[in-house]
Coordinates of N, CA and C in Angstrom, one line a residue:
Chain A
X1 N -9.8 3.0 -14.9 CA -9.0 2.5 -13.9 C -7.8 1.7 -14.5
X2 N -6.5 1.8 -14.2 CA -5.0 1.4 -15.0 C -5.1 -0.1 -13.8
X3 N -5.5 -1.6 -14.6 CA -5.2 -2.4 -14.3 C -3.7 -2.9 -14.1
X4 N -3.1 -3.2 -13.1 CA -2.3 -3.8 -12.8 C -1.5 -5.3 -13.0
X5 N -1.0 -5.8 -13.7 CA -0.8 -7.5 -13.5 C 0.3 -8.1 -13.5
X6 N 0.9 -8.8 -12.3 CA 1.7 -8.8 -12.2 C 2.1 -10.5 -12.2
X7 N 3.0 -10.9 -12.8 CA 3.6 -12.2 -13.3 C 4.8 -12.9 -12.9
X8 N 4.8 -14.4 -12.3 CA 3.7 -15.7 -12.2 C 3.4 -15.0 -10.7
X9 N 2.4 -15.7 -10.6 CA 1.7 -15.7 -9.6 C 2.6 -16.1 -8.0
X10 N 3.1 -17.2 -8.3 CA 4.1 -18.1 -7.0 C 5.7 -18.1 -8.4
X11 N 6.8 -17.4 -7.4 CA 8.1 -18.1 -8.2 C 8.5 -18.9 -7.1
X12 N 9.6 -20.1 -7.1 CA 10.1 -20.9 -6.4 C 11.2 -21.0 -7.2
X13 N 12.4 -20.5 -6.0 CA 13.4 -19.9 -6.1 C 14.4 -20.5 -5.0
X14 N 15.9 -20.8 -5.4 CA 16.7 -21.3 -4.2 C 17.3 -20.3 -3.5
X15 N 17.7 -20.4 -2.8 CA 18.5 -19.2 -1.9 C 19.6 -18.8 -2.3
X16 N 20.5 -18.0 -2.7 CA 21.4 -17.3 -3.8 C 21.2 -17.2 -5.2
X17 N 20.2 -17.6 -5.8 CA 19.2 -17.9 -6.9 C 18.9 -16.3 -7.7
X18 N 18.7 -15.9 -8.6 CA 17.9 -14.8 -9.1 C 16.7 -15.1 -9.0
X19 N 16.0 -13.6 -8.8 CA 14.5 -14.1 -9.3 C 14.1 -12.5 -10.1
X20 N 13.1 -13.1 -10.7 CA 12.8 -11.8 -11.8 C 11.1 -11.9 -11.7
X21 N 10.5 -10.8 -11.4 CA 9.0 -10.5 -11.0 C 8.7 -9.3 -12.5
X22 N 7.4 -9.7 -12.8 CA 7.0 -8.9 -14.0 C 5.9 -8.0 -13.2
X23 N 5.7 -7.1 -13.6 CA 4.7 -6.3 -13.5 C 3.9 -5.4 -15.1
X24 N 2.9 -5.6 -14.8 CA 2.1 -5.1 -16.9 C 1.0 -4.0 -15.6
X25 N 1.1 -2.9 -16.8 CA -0.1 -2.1 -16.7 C -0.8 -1.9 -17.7
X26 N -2.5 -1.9 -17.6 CA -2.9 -1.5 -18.8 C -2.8 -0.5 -19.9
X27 N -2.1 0.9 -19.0 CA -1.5 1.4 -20.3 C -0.8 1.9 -19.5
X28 N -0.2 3.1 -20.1 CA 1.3 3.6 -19.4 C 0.8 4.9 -18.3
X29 N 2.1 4.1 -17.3 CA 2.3 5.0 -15.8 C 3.6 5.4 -15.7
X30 N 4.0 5.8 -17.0 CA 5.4 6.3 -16.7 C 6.2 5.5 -16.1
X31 N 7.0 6.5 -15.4 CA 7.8 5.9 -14.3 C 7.5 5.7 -13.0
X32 N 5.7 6.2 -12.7 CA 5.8 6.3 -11.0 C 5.0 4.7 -10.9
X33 N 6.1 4.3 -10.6 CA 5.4 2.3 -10.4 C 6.3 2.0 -9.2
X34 N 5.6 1.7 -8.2 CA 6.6 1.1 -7.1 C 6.2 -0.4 -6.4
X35 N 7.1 -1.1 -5.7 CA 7.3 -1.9 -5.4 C 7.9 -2.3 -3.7
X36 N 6.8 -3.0 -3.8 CA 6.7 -3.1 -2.4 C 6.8 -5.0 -2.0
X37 N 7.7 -4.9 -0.6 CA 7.7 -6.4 -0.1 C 6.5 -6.4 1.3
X38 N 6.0 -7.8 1.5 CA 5.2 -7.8 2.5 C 5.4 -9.8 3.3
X39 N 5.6 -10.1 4.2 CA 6.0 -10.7 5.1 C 4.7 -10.7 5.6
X40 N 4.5 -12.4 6.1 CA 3.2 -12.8 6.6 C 3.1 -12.2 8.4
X41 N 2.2 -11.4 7.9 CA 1.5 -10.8 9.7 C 2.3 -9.4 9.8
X42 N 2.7 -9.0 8.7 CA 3.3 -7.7 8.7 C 2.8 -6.6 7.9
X43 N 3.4 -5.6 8.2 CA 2.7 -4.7 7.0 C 3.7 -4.7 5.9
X44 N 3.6 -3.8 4.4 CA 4.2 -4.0 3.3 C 5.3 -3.0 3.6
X45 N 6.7 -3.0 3.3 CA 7.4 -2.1 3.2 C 7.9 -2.0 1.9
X46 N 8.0 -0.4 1.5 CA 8.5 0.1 0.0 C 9.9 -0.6 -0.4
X47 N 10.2 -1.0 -1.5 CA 11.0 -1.3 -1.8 C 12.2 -0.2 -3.1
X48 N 11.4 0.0 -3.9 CA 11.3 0.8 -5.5 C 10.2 1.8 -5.4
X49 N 10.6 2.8 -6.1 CA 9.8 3.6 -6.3 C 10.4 4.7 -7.4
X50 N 9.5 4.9 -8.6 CA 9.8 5.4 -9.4 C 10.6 4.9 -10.6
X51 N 9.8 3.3 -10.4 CA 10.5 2.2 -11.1 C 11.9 1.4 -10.9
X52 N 13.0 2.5 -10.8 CA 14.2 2.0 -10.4 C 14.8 2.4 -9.5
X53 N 14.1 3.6 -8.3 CA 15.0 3.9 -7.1 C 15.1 3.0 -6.3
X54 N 15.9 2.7 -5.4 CA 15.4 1.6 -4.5 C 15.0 3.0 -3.0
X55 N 14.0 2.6 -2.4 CA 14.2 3.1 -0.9 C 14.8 3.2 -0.4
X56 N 15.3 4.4 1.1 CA 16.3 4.1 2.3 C 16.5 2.3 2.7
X57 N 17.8 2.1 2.8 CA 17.9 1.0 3.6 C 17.6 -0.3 2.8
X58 N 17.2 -0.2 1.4 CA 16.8 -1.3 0.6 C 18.3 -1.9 0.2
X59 N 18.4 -2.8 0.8 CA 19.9 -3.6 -0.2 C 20.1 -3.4 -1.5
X60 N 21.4 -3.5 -1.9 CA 21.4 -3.4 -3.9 C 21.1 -4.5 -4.3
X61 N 20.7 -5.4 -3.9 CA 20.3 -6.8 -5.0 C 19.1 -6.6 -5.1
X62 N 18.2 -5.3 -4.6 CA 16.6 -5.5 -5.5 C 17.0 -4.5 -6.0
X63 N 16.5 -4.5 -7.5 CA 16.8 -3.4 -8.5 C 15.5 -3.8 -9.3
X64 N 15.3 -2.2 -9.7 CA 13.8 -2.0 -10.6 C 14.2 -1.4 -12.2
X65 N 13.5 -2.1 -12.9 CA 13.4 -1.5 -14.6 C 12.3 -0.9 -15.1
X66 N 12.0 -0.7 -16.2 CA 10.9 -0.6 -16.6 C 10.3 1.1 -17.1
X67 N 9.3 0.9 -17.9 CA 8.9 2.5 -17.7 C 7.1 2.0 -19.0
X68 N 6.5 3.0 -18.6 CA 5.1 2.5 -19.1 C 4.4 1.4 -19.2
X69 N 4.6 0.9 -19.6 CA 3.4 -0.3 -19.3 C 4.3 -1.3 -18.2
X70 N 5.9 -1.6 -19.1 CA 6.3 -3.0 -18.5 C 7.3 -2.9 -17.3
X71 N 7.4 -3.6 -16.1 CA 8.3 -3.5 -15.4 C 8.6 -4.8 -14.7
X72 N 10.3 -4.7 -14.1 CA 10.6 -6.0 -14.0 C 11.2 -5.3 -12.4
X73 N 11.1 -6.6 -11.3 CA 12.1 -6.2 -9.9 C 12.5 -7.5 -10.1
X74 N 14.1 -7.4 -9.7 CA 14.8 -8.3 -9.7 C 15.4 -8.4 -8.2
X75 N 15.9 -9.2 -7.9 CA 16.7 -9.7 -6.9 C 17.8 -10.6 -6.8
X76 N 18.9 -10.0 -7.1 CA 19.7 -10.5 -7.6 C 20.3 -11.7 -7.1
X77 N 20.7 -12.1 -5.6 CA 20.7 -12.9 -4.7 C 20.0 -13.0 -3.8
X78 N 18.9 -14.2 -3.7 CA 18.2 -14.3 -2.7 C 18.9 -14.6 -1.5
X79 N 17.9 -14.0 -0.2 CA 18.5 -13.9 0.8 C 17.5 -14.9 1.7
X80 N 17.6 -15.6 2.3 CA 16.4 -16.4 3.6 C 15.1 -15.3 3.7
X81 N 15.6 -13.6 4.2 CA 14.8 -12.9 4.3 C 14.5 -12.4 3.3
X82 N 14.3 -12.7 1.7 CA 13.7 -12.5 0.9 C 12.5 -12.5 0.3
X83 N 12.2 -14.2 0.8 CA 10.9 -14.9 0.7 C 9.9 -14.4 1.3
X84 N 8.6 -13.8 0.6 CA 7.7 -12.9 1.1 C 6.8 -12.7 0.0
X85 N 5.6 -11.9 -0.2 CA 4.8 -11.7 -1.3 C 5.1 -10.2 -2.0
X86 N 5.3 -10.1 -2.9 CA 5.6 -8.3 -3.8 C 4.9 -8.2 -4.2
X87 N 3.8 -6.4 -3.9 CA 3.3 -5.9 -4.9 C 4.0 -4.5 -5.6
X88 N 3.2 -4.9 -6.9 CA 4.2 -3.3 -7.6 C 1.9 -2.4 -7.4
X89 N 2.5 -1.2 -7.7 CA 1.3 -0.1 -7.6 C 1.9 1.0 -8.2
X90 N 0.9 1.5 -9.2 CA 0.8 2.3 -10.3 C 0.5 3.8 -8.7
X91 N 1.3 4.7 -9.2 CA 0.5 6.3 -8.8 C 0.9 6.9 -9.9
X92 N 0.4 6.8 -10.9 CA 1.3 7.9 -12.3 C -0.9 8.8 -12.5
X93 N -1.4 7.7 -12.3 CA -3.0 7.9 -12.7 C -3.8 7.7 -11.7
X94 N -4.5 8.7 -10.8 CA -5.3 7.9 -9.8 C -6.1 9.5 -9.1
X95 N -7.0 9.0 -8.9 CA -7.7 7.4 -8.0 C -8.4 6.8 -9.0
X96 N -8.6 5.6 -8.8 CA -7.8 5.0 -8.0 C -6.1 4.6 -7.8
X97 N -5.8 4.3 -6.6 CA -4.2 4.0 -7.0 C -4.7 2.2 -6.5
X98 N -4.0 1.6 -8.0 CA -3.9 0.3 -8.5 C -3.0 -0.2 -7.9
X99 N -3.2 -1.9 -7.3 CA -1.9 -2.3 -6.8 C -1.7 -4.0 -8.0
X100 N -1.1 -4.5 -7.8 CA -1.1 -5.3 -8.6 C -1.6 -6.6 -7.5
X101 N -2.2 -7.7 -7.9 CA -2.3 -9.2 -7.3 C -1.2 -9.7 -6.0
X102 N 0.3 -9.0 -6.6 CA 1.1 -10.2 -5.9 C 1.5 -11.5 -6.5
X103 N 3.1 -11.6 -6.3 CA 4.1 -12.3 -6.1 C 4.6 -13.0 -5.6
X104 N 4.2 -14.2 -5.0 CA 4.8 -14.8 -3.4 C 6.1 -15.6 -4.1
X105 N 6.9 -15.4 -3.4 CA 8.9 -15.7 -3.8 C 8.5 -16.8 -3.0
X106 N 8.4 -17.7 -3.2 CA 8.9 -19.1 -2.2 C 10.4 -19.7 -2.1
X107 N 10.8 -20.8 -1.1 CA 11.9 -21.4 -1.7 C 11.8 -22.5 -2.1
X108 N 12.0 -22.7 -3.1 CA 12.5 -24.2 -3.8 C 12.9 -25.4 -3.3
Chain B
X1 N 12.2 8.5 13.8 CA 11.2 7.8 13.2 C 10.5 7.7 13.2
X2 N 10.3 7.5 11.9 CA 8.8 7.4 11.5 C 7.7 6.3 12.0
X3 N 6.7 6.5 12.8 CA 5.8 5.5 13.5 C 3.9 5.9 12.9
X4 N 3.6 5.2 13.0 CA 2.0 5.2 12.4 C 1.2 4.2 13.3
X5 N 0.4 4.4 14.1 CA -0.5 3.6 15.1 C -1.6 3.1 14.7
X6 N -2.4 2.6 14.2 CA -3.5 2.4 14.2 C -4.4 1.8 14.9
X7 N -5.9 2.4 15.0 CA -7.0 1.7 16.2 C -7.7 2.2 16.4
X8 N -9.2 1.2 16.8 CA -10.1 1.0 16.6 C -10.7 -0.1 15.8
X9 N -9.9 -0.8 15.2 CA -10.6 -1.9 14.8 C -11.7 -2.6 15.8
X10 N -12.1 -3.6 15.2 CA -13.0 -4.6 15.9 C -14.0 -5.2 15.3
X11 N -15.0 -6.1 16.1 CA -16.0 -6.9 15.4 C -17.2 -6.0 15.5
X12 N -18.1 -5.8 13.9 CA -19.5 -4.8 13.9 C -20.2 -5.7 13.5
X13 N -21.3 -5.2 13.0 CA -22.4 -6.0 12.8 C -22.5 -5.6 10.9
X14 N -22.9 -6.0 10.4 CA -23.3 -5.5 8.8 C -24.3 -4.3 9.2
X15 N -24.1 -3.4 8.5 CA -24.7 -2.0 8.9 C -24.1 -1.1 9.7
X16 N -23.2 -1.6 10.7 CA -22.9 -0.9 11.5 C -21.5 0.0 11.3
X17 N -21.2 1.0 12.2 CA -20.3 1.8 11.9 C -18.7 1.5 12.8
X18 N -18.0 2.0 12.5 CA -16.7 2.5 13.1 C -15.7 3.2 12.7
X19 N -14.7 3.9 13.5 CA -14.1 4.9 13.8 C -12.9 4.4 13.9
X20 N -11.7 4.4 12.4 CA -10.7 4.0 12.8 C -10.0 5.3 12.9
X21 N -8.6 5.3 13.6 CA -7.7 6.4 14.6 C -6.1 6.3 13.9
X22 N -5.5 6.5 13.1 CA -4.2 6.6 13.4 C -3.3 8.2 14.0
X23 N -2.8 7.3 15.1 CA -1.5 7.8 15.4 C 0.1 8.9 14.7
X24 N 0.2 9.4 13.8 CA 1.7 9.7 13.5 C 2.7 10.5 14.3
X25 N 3.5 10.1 14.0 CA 5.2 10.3 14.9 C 6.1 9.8 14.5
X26 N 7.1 11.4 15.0 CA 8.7 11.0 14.3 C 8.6 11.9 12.9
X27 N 7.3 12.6 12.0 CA 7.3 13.5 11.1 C 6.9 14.8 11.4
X28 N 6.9 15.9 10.3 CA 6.0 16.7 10.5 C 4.4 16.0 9.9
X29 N 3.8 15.6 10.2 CA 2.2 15.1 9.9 C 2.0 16.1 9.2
X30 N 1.6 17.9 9.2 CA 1.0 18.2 8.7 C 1.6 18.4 7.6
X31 N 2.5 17.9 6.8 CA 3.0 18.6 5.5 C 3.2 17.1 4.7
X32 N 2.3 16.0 4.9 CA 2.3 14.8 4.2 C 0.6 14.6 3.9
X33 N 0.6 14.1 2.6 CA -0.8 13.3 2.2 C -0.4 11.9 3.0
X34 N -1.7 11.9 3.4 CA -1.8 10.1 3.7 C -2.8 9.3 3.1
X35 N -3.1 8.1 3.6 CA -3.9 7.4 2.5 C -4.5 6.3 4.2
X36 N -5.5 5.5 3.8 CA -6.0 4.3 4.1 C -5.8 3.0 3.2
X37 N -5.4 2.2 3.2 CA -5.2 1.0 2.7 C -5.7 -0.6 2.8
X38 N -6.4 -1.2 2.6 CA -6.6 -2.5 3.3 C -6.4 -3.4 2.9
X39 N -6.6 -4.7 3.3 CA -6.2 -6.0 3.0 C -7.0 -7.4 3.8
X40 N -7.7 -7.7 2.5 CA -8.7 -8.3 3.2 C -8.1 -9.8 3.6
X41 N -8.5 -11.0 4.4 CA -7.6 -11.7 5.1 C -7.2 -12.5 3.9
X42 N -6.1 -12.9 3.6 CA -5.4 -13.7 2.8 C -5.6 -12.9 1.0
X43 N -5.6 -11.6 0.9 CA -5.9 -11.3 -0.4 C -4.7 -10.6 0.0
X44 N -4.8 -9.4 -1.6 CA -4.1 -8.5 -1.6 C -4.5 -7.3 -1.2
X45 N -3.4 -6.2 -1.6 CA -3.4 -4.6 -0.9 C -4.7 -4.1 -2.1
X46 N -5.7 -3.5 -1.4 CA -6.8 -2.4 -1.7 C -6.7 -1.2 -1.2
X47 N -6.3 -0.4 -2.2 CA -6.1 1.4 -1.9 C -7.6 1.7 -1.8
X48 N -7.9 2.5 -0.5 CA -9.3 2.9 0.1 C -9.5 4.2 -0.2
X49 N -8.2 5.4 0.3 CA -9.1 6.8 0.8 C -7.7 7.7 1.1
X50 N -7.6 8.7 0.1 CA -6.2 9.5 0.3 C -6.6 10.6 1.0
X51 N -5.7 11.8 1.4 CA -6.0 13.1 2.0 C -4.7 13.9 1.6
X52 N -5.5 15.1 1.2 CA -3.9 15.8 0.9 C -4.0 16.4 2.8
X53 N -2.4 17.1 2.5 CA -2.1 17.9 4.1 C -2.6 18.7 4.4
X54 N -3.2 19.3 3.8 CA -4.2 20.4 4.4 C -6.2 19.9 4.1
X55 N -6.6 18.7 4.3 CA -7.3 18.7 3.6 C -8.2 19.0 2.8
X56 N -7.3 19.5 1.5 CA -8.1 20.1 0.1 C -8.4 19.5 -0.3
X57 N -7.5 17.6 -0.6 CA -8.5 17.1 -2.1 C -8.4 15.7 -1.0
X58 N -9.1 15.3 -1.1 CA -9.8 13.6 -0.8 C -10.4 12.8 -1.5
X59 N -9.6 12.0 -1.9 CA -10.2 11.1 -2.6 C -10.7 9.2 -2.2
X60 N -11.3 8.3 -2.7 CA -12.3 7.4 -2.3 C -12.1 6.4 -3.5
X61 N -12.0 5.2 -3.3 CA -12.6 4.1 -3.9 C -13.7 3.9 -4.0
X62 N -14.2 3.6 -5.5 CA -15.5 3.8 -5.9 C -16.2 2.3 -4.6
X63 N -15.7 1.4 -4.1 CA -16.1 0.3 -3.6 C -17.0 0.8 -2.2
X64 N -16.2 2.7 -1.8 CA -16.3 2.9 -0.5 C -17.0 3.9 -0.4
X65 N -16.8 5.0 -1.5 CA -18.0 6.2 -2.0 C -19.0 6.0 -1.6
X66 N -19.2 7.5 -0.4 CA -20.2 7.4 0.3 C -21.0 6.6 1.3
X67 N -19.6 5.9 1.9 CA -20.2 5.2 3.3 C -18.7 5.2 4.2
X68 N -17.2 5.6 3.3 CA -16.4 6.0 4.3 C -16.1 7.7 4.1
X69 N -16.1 7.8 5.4 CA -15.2 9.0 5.3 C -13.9 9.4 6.1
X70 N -13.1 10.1 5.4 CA -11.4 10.1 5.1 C -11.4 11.9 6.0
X71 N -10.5 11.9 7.2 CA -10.5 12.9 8.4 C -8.8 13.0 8.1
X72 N -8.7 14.0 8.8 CA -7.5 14.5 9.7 C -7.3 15.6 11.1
X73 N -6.8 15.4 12.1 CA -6.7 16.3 12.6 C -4.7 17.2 12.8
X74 N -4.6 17.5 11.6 CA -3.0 18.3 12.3 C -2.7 18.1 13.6
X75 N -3.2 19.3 13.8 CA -2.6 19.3 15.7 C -2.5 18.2 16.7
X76 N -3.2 17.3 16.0 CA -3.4 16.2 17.1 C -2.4 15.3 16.5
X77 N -2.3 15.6 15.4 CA -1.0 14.5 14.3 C -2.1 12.5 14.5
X78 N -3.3 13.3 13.2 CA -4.1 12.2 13.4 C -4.8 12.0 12.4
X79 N -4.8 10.8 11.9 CA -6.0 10.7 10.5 C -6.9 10.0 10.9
X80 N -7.9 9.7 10.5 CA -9.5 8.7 10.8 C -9.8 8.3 9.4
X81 N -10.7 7.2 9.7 CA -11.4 7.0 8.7 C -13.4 6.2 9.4
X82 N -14.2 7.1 8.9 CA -14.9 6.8 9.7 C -15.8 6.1 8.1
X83 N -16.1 4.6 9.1 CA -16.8 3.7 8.4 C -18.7 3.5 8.8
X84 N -19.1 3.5 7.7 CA -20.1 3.6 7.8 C -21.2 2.7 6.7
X85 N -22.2 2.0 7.0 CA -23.0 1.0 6.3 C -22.4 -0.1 5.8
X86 N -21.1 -0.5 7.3 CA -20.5 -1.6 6.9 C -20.9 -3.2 6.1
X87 N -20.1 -3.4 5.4 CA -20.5 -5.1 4.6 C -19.3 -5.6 5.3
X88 N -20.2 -7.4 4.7 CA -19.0 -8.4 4.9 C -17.5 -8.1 4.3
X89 N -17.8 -7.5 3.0 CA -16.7 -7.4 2.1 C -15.7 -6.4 2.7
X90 N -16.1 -5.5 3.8 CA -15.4 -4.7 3.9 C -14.3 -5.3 5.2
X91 N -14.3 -6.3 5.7 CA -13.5 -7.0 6.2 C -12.1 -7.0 6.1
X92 N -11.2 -6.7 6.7 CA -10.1 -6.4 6.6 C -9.3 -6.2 7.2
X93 N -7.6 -6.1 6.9 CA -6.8 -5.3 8.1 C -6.8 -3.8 7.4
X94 N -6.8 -2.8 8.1 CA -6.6 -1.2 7.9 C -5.5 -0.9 7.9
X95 N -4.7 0.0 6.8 CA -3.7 0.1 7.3 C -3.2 1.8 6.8
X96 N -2.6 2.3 8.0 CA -2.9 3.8 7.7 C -1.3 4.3 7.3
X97 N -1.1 4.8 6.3 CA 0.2 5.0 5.3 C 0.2 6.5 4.7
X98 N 1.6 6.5 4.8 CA 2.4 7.9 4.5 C 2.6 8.0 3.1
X99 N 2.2 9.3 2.4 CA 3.1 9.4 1.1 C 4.1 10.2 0.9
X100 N 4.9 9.5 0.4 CA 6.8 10.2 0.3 C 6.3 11.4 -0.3
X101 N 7.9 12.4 0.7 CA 8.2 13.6 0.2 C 8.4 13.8 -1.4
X102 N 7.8 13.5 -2.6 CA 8.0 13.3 -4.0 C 7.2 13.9 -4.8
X103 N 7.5 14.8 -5.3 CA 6.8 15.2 -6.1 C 7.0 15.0 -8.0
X104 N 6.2 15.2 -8.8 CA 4.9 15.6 -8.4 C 4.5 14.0 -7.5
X105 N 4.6 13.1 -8.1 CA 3.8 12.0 -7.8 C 4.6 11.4 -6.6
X106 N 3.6 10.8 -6.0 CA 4.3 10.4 -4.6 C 3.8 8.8 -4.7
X107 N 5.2 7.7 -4.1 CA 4.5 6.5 -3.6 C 4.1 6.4 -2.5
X108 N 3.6 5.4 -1.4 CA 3.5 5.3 0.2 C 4.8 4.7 0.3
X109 N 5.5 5.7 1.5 CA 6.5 5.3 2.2 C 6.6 4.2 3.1
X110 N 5.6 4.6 4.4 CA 5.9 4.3 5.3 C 3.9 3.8 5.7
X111 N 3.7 2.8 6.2 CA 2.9 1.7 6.7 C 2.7 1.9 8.2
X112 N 1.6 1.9 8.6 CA 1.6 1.5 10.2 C 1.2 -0.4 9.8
X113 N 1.4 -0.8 11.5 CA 0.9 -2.4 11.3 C -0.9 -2.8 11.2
X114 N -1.5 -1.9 11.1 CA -2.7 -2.6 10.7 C -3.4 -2.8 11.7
X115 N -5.0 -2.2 11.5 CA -5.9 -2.9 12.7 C -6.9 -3.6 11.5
X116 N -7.6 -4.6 12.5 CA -8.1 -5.5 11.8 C -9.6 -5.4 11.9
X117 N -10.5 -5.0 11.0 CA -11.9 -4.6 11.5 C -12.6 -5.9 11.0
X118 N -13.5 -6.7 11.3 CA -14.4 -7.6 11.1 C -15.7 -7.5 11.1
X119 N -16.5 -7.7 9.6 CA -17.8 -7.3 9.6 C -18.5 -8.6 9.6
X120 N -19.5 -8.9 10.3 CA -19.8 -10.4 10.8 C -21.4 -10.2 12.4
X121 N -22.3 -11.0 11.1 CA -23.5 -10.7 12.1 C -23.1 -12.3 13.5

């Protein structure tokens, strides 16, 4: 099973602020690594997929890097509706399909 | 658009079973794999139980092997997941999710909002 880990745990962040979210896999998943946002009492919506696509309808200030083990989602300016918790999830190897811990973006 | 319903949640007993139901609409259902997903309260996302579109290959979380089982019905534009030899741990919101048009590898697109099953004597 391709562990997931994804780094710090909580960022605190100001509002027009960068924020930069790590994602580690235990070994390499290529490029199929996506990233997803999730809002309290909601479900997760896709963000990234395939490392650096963004989704339909995803703003350009989240952008995806990365390829095999390491990946990074950035946000270039935070927005009010930013603040939320991110997982990234490995599909390059599965089942199982791995998600990572989570990222909760707070504000500062 | 794309819509995903889910239901049947509710409160069981440890041991006991249930029958979750999603909904799809706004796609063609039959030419997408879907998946089950959960989220136990205040944790993170746990991948449960995929299905390809015709269901050929199904696959399971070793946590769930052999007490859930992963349905579809096409025509009805409907997936299940029928739970069985429920635990505490299995506690959760459900959430029944699409995998993008991508090949080869596909992410989950699209999310319904989750029903929430509770296992609790």
């Amino acid at each position: 099973e391709i562990v997931m880990t994804q780094s710090p745990a909580t960022l605190s962040v100001s509002p027009g602020e960068r924020a930069t979210l790590s994602c580690r896999a235990s070994q390499s998943v290529s490029s199929n690594l996506a990233w997803y946002q999730q809002k309290p009492g909601q479900a997760p919506r896709l963000l990234i997929y395939g490392a650096s696509t963004r989704a339909t309808g995803i703003p350009a200030r989240f952008s995806g890097s990365g390829s095999g083990t390491e990946f990074t989602l950035t946000i270039s300016s935070l927005q009010s509706e930013d603040f939320a918790v991110y997982y990234c999830q490995q599909y390059n190897n599965w089942p199982p399909r791995t998600f990572g811990q989570g990222t909760k973006v707070e504000i500062k | 658009e794309v819509q995903l319903v889910e239901s049947g949640g509710g409160l069981v007993k440890p041991g006991g079973s249930l029958r979750l139901s999603c909904a799809a609409s706004g796609f063609t259902f039959s030419s997408y794999s879907m998946n089950w997903v959960r989220q136990a309260p205040g944790k993170g996302l746990e991948w449960v139980s995929s299905i390809s579109s015709s269901s050929s290959y199904i696959y399971y979380a070793d946590s769930v092997k052999g007490r859930f089982t992963i349905s579809r019905d096409n025509a009805k534009n409907s997936l299940y997941l029928q739970m069985n030899s429920l635990r505490a741990e299995d506690t959760a919101v459900y959430y029944c999710a699409r995998d993008a048009p991508v090949v080869p590898a596909a992410p989950i697109d699209y999310w319904g909002q989750g029903t929430l099953v509770t296992v609790s004597s």
